[in-house]
Amino acid sequence: MDEHSSPLVFVVDDDAHLREALANLFRSVGMSVELFGSTSELLYRPAKISAGSCLVLDIRLPGVSGLDFQDKLANLGNNIPIIFMTGHGDVPMSVRAMKAGAIDFLTKPFRDQDMLDAVSNALVLDRARRTSDGELSALVKRYESLTAREREVIALVTSGLMNKQIGWELGLSEITVKIHRGHLMEKMAVRTLAELVKAYEALRPVLNK
């Protein structure tokens, strides 16, 4: 699929008139829009989007509801920002949606500007998330390039041990530890111990899975 050069908004609502009205609204400010009448139509759509995207989702839909679809996306590891809209909203629905990570919850009829503000905020968050995910992915690749011994050394270095102590722990000479340390810092693309510790801490959630 071609990647979008402009922000992309997915709209899911079973009201065709509302879908078209939202499409016109978003296109008027330079956004790309894709419209769906149900969550099942969207679920199997290829999702390779580069410019940032968000989902404007009706809470009451035929088949899978908006809230249940939010859960399904989370289970699939899809973190697209979601803005819910409903004509039948109540407090429990709103609380559940927001606790599950929804960006906003707009009650129909809503002002155009309120929707545009919510979508703009969601797109900013999505771009930031994509940047962060890309940086973490690159960091993981660098870590995976380390040898088993270098991974042992990096864990001990970032725990605060000196080269001599690391050598004692691993049964290596201090010079050998220094060599491993130099290699791993080069592979991790860091210049200082502080940078190495920061990189390793960022990796910790991935390594602990």
XYZ file of C-alpha atoms in Angstrom:
209
model
C 0.000 0.000 0.000
C 1.210 3.506 -0.719
C 2.228 5.402 2.368
C 0.295 8.583 3.140
C 2.246 11.825 3.109
C -0.455 13.620 5.092
C -2.026 12.685 8.437
C -4.596 9.914 8.081
C -7.857 9.739 10.010
C -9.886 6.526 10.056
C -13.594 7.114 10.701
C -15.836 4.232 11.763
C -19.559 5.018 12.084
C -22.679 3.325 10.737
C -24.201 6.722 9.873
C -23.180 7.429 6.279
C -24.115 11.117 6.507
C -21.901 11.629 9.564
C -19.031 9.758 7.911
C -19.172 12.059 4.898
C -19.480 15.187 7.049
C -16.378 14.190 9.021
C -14.516 13.349 5.822
C -15.226 16.832 4.462
C -14.168 18.393 7.772
C -10.833 16.576 7.953
C -10.038 17.043 4.258
C -10.688 20.769 4.608
C -7.623 20.997 6.860
C -5.385 18.805 4.706
C -5.897 15.410 6.321
C -6.422 12.137 4.466
C -9.533 10.195 5.470
C -10.715 6.611 5.147
C -14.325 5.754 5.990
C -15.796 2.515 7.327
C -19.331 1.535 8.295
C -18.223 -1.122 10.787
C -15.180 -2.237 12.748
C -14.877 -5.454 10.727
C -14.267 -3.413 7.554
C -11.323 -1.687 9.200
C -9.827 -4.654 11.005
C -8.446 -6.389 7.920
C -7.189 -3.242 6.237
C -3.376 -3.018 5.764
C -2.038 -0.551 8.319
C 1.333 0.630 6.995
C 0.990 4.356 7.600
C 3.977 6.677 7.938
C 2.682 10.183 8.542
C 0.728 9.551 11.735
C -2.840 8.368 12.088
C -5.756 8.187 14.494
C -9.145 6.516 14.737
C -12.467 8.318 15.194
C -14.755 5.559 16.408
C -18.465 5.418 17.175
C -19.102 3.639 20.441
C -22.292 1.870 19.339
C -21.875 -0.106 16.118
C -23.422 -3.169 14.493
C -21.411 -6.283 15.308
C -18.361 -5.450 17.405
C -18.927 -2.301 19.471
C -16.426 0.531 19.589
C -15.336 -0.355 23.123
C -14.877 -4.025 22.259
C -12.949 -3.033 19.131
C -10.663 -0.905 21.302
C -9.915 -4.020 23.365
C -9.320 -6.064 20.195
C -6.823 -3.530 18.845
C -4.970 -3.511 22.162
C -4.752 -7.317 22.091
C -3.320 -7.104 18.570
C -0.673 -4.647 19.768
C -2.137 -1.792 17.709
C -1.720 1.445 19.660
C -3.440 3.843 17.274
C -4.901 6.806 19.218
C -8.696 6.563 19.483
C -11.299 9.307 19.761
C -14.724 7.969 20.695
C -17.990 9.587 19.694
C -21.487 8.642 20.758
C -25.023 9.892 20.957
C -25.712 7.649 23.897
C -22.699 8.230 26.090
C -22.755 7.652 29.814
C -20.174 7.948 32.553
C -19.228 4.237 32.772
C -18.620 4.097 29.019
C -16.486 7.210 29.127
C -14.455 5.947 32.084
C -13.868 2.561 30.463
C -12.803 4.157 27.183
C -10.400 6.608 28.808
C -8.902 3.996 31.146
C -8.214 1.820 28.111
C -6.260 4.656 26.523
C -8.764 6.657 24.478
C -7.574 10.184 23.688
C -11.002 11.812 23.907
C -14.713 11.084 24.196
C -17.068 13.395 22.282
C -20.842 13.342 22.649
C -22.924 13.880 19.507
C -23.653 16.508 18.368
C -20.152 17.929 18.829
C -18.605 21.122 17.514
C -16.354 20.773 14.477
C -13.568 22.574 16.321
C -13.758 20.158 19.269
C -13.319 17.242 16.864
C -10.445 18.928 15.031
C -8.709 19.712 18.333
C -9.084 16.111 19.501
C -7.775 14.713 16.207
C -4.842 17.144 16.109
C -3.845 16.082 19.622
C -4.155 12.403 18.686
C -1.957 12.855 15.609
C 0.750 14.595 17.635
C 0.721 11.703 20.112
C 0.857 9.138 17.311
C 3.868 10.789 15.662
C 5.672 10.890 19.004
C 4.869 7.213 19.606
C 6.089 6.206 16.144
C 9.341 8.093 16.663
C 9.834 6.446 20.045
C 9.010 2.985 18.654
C 11.487 3.511 15.813
C 14.255 4.534 18.190
C 13.594 1.540 20.441
C 13.560 -0.820 17.454
C 16.977 0.480 16.374
C 18.277 0.090 19.925
C 17.054 -3.513 20.085
C 18.837 -4.291 16.806
C 22.074 -2.871 18.184
C 21.726 -4.954 21.344
C 21.030 -8.086 19.296
C 24.345 -7.524 17.484
C 26.235 -8.081 20.774
C 27.861 -11.413 21.501
C 26.718 -13.435 24.507
C 29.838 -12.320 26.418
C 29.245 -8.669 25.536
C 25.700 -8.948 26.864
C 27.077 -10.259 30.145
C 29.526 -7.375 30.296
C 26.937 -4.703 29.498
C 24.674 -5.951 32.280
C 27.512 -5.749 34.793
C 28.877 -2.430 33.529
C 25.471 -0.776 33.806
C 24.992 -2.210 37.296
C 27.939 -0.083 38.426
C 30.774 -2.609 38.586
C 34.335 -1.644 37.680
C 36.286 -3.534 35.005
C 38.296 -5.427 37.638
C 35.105 -6.506 39.426
C 33.520 -7.582 36.139
C 36.625 -9.625 35.342
C 36.346 -11.366 38.698
C 32.646 -12.092 38.125
C 33.213 -13.555 34.658
C 36.631 -15.098 35.140
C 38.289 -12.713 32.701
C 41.316 -10.454 32.860
C 40.741 -6.728 33.260
C 42.239 -6.115 29.802
C 39.811 -8.585 28.216
C 36.902 -6.845 29.935
C 38.112 -3.508 28.560
C 38.194 -4.969 25.045
C 34.647 -6.352 25.359
C 33.505 -3.057 26.825
C 34.982 -1.093 23.940
C 33.379 -3.368 21.375
C 29.936 -3.274 22.959
C 29.975 0.506 23.327
C 30.848 0.809 19.647
C 28.037 -1.569 18.668
C 25.570 0.258 20.918
C 26.649 3.591 19.343
C 27.392 5.248 22.697
C 30.454 7.189 23.832
C 30.057 7.437 27.585
C 28.999 5.262 30.485
C 26.025 7.563 31.072
C 24.815 7.022 27.496
C 25.290 3.274 27.867
C 23.268 3.173 31.093
C 20.478 5.228 29.493
C 20.363 2.907 26.475
C 20.317 -0.216 28.619
C 17.535 1.171 30.816
C 15.465 1.883 27.714
C 15.970 -1.754 26.676
C 15.032 -3.189 30.058
C 11.252 -3.566 29.364
C 12.079 -5.499 26.185
C 14.732 -7.667 27.847
C 12.423 -8.522 30.741
C 9.640 -9.851 28.504
